[in-house]
């Protein structure tokens, strides 16, 4: 998010590289009939400093890819993104700070998320665009909702905190029509070796939170 340059020549070099990178994947997405394509993730300073680049990039992507588009904005970045009107979804990485409890309850999480939900609905209504949670999730560790974006390896494992947090997230957002859906962070391909009771990371695999997700989607 803090990636930036001081010299125009450096910006142009980086933009050319980034555009090639993204367009390669846009073409691949078209060939594979992928339904949604994300044009970038959490480029806070890049988006603010170079809005014209992003608008031109979106046009180029649309020439290469016919599906729906989003951009994954960090939770503290999305209100300032200037090109939502050019995309199909307002993409938000939903790591909102919502509780200081060691093991927050689902009700506590839902209550903490409510003010953020109001702001999300406001921007959704103003642009007539649905919100797509391009990432959502909580670590299975103590105090996991104070700074949910933290990805270090510190903290005592706490499966209940993760399961409660996800349940509270669903309780807050599941029935809202302006929410298009979301992508849980983080799921690994090597299922049997992933997660587990002693893992304090984001994955819900082989943890209580996996059952929370399964029951919610099954219903």
Short mmCIF file of C-alpha atoms in Angstrom, two decimals:
data_model
loop_
_atom_site.label_atom_id
_atom_site.label_comp_id
_atom_site.label_asym_id
_atom_site.label_seq_id
_atom_site.Cartn_x
_atom_site.Cartn_y
_atom_site.Cartn_z
CA UNK A 1 0.00 0.00 0.00
CA UNK A 2 2.89 2.39 0.58
CA UNK A 3 4.58 1.64 -2.75
CA UNK A 4 5.43 4.94 -4.46
CA UNK A 5 8.05 6.80 -6.52
CA UNK A 6 9.43 10.33 -6.63
CA UNK A 7 10.54 10.46 -10.28
CA UNK A 8 8.26 10.32 -13.31
CA UNK A 9 10.63 7.98 -15.14
CA UNK A 10 10.39 5.48 -12.29
CA UNK A 11 6.61 5.66 -12.29
CA UNK A 12 6.46 5.05 -16.03
CA UNK A 13 8.83 2.09 -15.84
CA UNK A 14 6.80 0.53 -13.06
CA UNK A 15 3.45 1.23 -14.74
CA UNK A 16 4.60 -0.39 -17.96
CA UNK A 17 5.68 -3.51 -16.06
CA UNK A 18 2.49 -3.63 -14.00
CA UNK A 19 0.25 -3.21 -17.05
CA UNK A 20 1.98 -6.07 -18.86
CA UNK A 21 1.63 -8.27 -15.80
CA UNK A 22 -2.09 -7.57 -15.31
CA UNK A 23 -2.97 -7.81 -19.01
CA UNK A 24 -1.32 -11.21 -19.26
CA UNK A 25 -3.65 -12.45 -16.54
CA UNK A 26 -6.67 -10.68 -18.05
CA UNK A 27 -6.08 -12.53 -21.32
CA UNK A 28 -5.69 -15.79 -19.44
CA UNK A 29 -8.93 -15.10 -17.56
CA UNK A 30 -10.73 -14.56 -20.87
CA UNK A 31 -9.36 -17.79 -22.32
CA UNK A 32 -10.43 -19.74 -19.22
CA UNK A 33 -13.87 -18.07 -19.05
CA UNK A 34 -13.22 -16.72 -15.55
CA UNK A 35 -16.27 -14.80 -14.33
CA UNK A 36 -14.58 -12.09 -12.23
CA UNK A 37 -11.15 -10.52 -12.58
CA UNK A 38 -9.38 -8.41 -9.94
CA UNK A 39 -7.18 -5.69 -11.48
CA UNK A 40 -5.01 -5.09 -8.39
CA UNK A 41 -4.78 -5.42 -4.62
CA UNK A 42 -4.20 -2.76 -1.94
CA UNK A 43 -2.21 -0.29 -4.07
CA UNK A 44 -3.23 2.62 -1.84
CA UNK A 45 -0.56 5.20 -2.78
CA UNK A 46 -0.36 4.02 -6.39
CA UNK A 47 -4.10 4.53 -6.87
CA UNK A 48 -4.08 8.00 -5.32
CA UNK A 49 -0.97 9.19 -7.15
CA UNK A 50 -1.75 7.86 -10.64
CA UNK A 51 -5.52 7.75 -11.26
CA UNK A 52 -5.21 8.30 -15.02
CA UNK A 53 -3.01 5.23 -15.32
CA UNK A 54 -5.69 3.09 -13.67
CA UNK A 55 -8.47 4.45 -15.87
CA UNK A 56 -6.45 3.67 -19.00
CA UNK A 57 -5.52 0.25 -17.62
CA UNK A 58 -9.20 -0.56 -17.06
CA UNK A 59 -9.95 0.28 -20.69
CA UNK A 60 -7.13 -1.99 -21.85
CA UNK A 61 -8.35 -4.80 -19.61
CA UNK A 62 -11.88 -4.47 -20.97
CA UNK A 63 -10.48 -4.86 -24.49
CA UNK A 64 -8.87 -8.14 -23.45
CA UNK A 65 -11.42 -9.53 -20.99
CA UNK A 66 -15.23 -9.65 -21.18
CA UNK A 67 -16.10 -10.68 -17.62
CA UNK A 68 -16.81 -8.56 -14.55
CA UNK A 69 -14.13 -6.45 -12.90
CA UNK A 70 -13.17 -5.44 -9.39
CA UNK A 71 -10.22 -4.02 -7.48
CA UNK A 72 -9.27 -5.20 -3.98
CA UNK A 73 -9.02 -2.10 -1.80
CA UNK A 74 -7.81 -2.33 1.77
CA UNK A 75 -10.48 -1.58 4.40
CA UNK A 76 -9.00 1.89 5.05
CA UNK A 77 -8.49 2.66 1.35
CA UNK A 78 -11.76 1.91 -0.44
CA UNK A 79 -13.53 5.28 0.15
CA UNK A 80 -10.77 7.10 -1.76
CA UNK A 81 -10.55 4.85 -4.83
CA UNK A 82 -11.49 7.11 -7.78
CA UNK A 83 -12.45 4.54 -10.41
CA UNK A 84 -15.21 2.43 -8.82
CA UNK A 85 -17.64 3.69 -11.42
CA UNK A 86 -15.57 1.92 -14.11
CA UNK A 87 -15.83 -1.49 -12.37
CA UNK A 88 -18.62 -3.94 -11.57
CA UNK A 89 -17.90 -4.48 -7.88
CA UNK A 90 -16.51 -2.33 -5.08
CA UNK A 91 -13.86 -4.72 -3.77
CA UNK A 92 -12.95 -4.48 -0.09
CA UNK A 93 -10.42 -6.46 1.94
CA UNK A 94 -12.49 -6.54 5.11
CA UNK A 95 -9.96 -6.42 7.96
CA UNK A 96 -11.90 -3.90 10.04
CA UNK A 97 -10.71 -3.44 13.65
CA UNK A 98 -13.80 -4.36 15.65
CA UNK A 99 -13.01 -5.82 19.08
CA UNK A 100 -10.34 -5.74 21.77
CA UNK A 101 -11.52 -8.91 23.51
CA UNK A 102 -9.20 -11.89 23.74
CA UNK A 103 -11.97 -14.22 22.56
CA UNK A 104 -14.61 -11.95 21.05
CA UNK A 105 -18.13 -13.31 20.82
CA UNK A 106 -20.01 -13.41 17.53
CA UNK A 107 -22.34 -10.73 18.89
CA UNK A 108 -19.40 -8.51 19.79
CA UNK A 109 -17.94 -8.89 16.29
CA UNK A 110 -21.26 -8.13 14.61
CA UNK A 111 -21.75 -5.05 16.79
CA UNK A 112 -18.24 -3.81 16.02
CA UNK A 113 -18.81 -4.26 12.29
CA UNK A 114 -22.09 -2.33 12.17
CA UNK A 115 -20.54 1.16 11.79
CA UNK A 116 -18.38 -0.12 8.95
CA UNK A 117 -21.43 -1.72 7.35
CA UNK A 118 -23.21 1.63 7.28
CA UNK A 119 -20.28 3.23 5.46
CA UNK A 120 -20.11 0.36 2.98
CA UNK A 121 -23.81 0.70 2.24
CA UNK A 122 -23.42 4.44 1.78
CA UNK A 123 -20.79 4.08 -0.93
CA UNK A 124 -22.64 1.17 -2.51
CA UNK A 125 -25.82 3.22 -2.73
CA UNK A 126 -24.03 6.32 -4.02
CA UNK A 127 -22.40 4.41 -6.88
CA UNK A 128 -25.13 1.80 -7.44
CA UNK A 129 -22.45 -0.89 -7.17
CA UNK A 130 -22.46 -3.96 -4.89
CA UNK A 131 -19.72 -4.60 -2.35
CA UNK A 132 -17.58 -7.68 -2.92
CA UNK A 133 -15.36 -8.78 -0.04
CA UNK A 134 -12.23 -9.57 -2.04
CA UNK A 135 -10.76 -10.90 1.21
CA UNK A 136 -12.32 -11.58 4.59
CA UNK A 137 -11.09 -13.62 7.52
CA UNK A 138 -9.60 -13.73 10.99
CA UNK A 139 -6.63 -15.53 12.47
CA UNK A 140 -7.20 -18.30 14.99
CA UNK A 141 -5.35 -16.60 17.82
CA UNK A 142 -6.09 -14.51 20.90
CA UNK A 143 -7.28 -10.93 20.28
CA UNK A 144 -7.72 -11.59 16.58
CA UNK A 145 -10.09 -8.70 15.89
CA UNK A 146 -8.02 -5.79 17.22
CA UNK A 147 -5.80 -5.60 14.12
CA UNK A 148 -7.20 -8.36 11.91
CA UNK A 149 -4.82 -7.58 9.05
CA UNK A 150 -1.70 -8.60 10.98
CA UNK A 151 -0.02 -11.59 9.36
CA UNK A 152 2.94 -12.19 11.68
CA UNK A 153 3.24 -15.53 13.48
CA UNK A 154 2.79 -14.18 17.01
CA UNK A 155 -0.09 -15.00 19.35
CA UNK A 156 -1.48 -18.03 21.15
CA UNK A 157 -3.73 -20.30 19.02
CA UNK A 158 -7.43 -19.77 19.67
CA UNK A 159 -9.83 -21.66 17.41
CA UNK A 160 -12.89 -20.32 19.20
CA UNK A 161 -11.90 -16.71 18.53
CA UNK A 162 -11.68 -17.41 14.80
CA UNK A 163 -14.97 -19.32 14.66
CA UNK A 164 -16.77 -16.60 16.63
CA UNK A 165 -15.33 -13.83 14.48
CA UNK A 166 -16.43 -15.46 11.24
CA UNK A 167 -19.88 -16.14 12.67
CA UNK A 168 -20.18 -12.49 13.69
CA UNK A 169 -19.06 -11.42 10.22
CA UNK A 170 -21.77 -13.56 8.64
CA UNK A 171 -24.37 -12.37 11.14
CA UNK A 172 -23.61 -8.79 10.20
CA UNK A 173 -23.45 -9.07 6.41
CA UNK A 174 -25.11 -12.27 5.16
CA UNK A 175 -28.64 -10.90 4.67
CA UNK A 176 -27.61 -7.56 3.15
CA UNK A 177 -28.58 -7.22 -0.52
CA UNK A 178 -25.77 -4.76 -1.27
CA UNK A 179 -23.17 -7.43 -0.44
CA UNK A 180 -22.36 -9.57 -3.49
CA UNK A 181 -20.33 -12.16 -1.57
CA UNK A 182 -16.75 -12.71 -0.58
CA UNK A 183 -13.57 -14.78 -0.66
CA UNK A 184 -12.39 -16.25 2.62
CA UNK A 185 -8.71 -15.73 3.42
CA UNK A 186 -6.87 -18.10 3.39
CA UNK A 187 -7.31 -21.54 1.79
CA UNK A 188 -4.43 -23.83 0.80
CA UNK A 189 -4.41 -26.59 -1.82
CA UNK A 190 -2.63 -29.12 0.43
CA UNK A 191 -5.65 -29.57 2.66
CA UNK A 192 -4.41 -32.38 4.91
CA UNK A 193 -1.28 -30.43 5.89
CA UNK A 194 -3.03 -27.08 6.39
CA UNK A 195 -4.36 -25.43 9.51
CA UNK A 196 -5.18 -27.49 12.57
CA UNK A 197 -5.56 -26.68 16.24
CA UNK A 198 -1.99 -25.48 16.74
CA UNK A 199 -2.02 -23.19 13.70
CA UNK A 200 -2.69 -19.53 14.58
CA UNK A 201 -2.90 -18.27 10.99
CA UNK A 202 -5.79 -17.18 8.80
CA UNK A 203 -6.72 -20.51 7.27
CA UNK A 204 -9.89 -22.09 8.72
CA UNK A 205 -8.85 -25.51 7.44
CA UNK A 206 -9.07 -28.34 9.96
CA UNK A 207 -10.33 -25.91 12.61
CA UNK A 208 -13.64 -25.04 14.25
CA UNK A 209 -14.02 -22.15 11.81
CA UNK A 210 -14.23 -24.54 8.87
CA UNK A 211 -17.45 -25.96 10.30
CA UNK A 212 -18.75 -22.41 10.83
CA UNK A 213 -18.21 -21.69 7.15
CA UNK A 214 -19.68 -25.02 6.04
CA UNK A 215 -22.87 -24.58 8.07
CA UNK A 216 -23.35 -20.99 6.97
CA UNK A 217 -23.03 -21.71 3.26
CA UNK A 218 -25.09 -24.90 3.55
CA UNK A 219 -27.99 -22.86 4.93
#
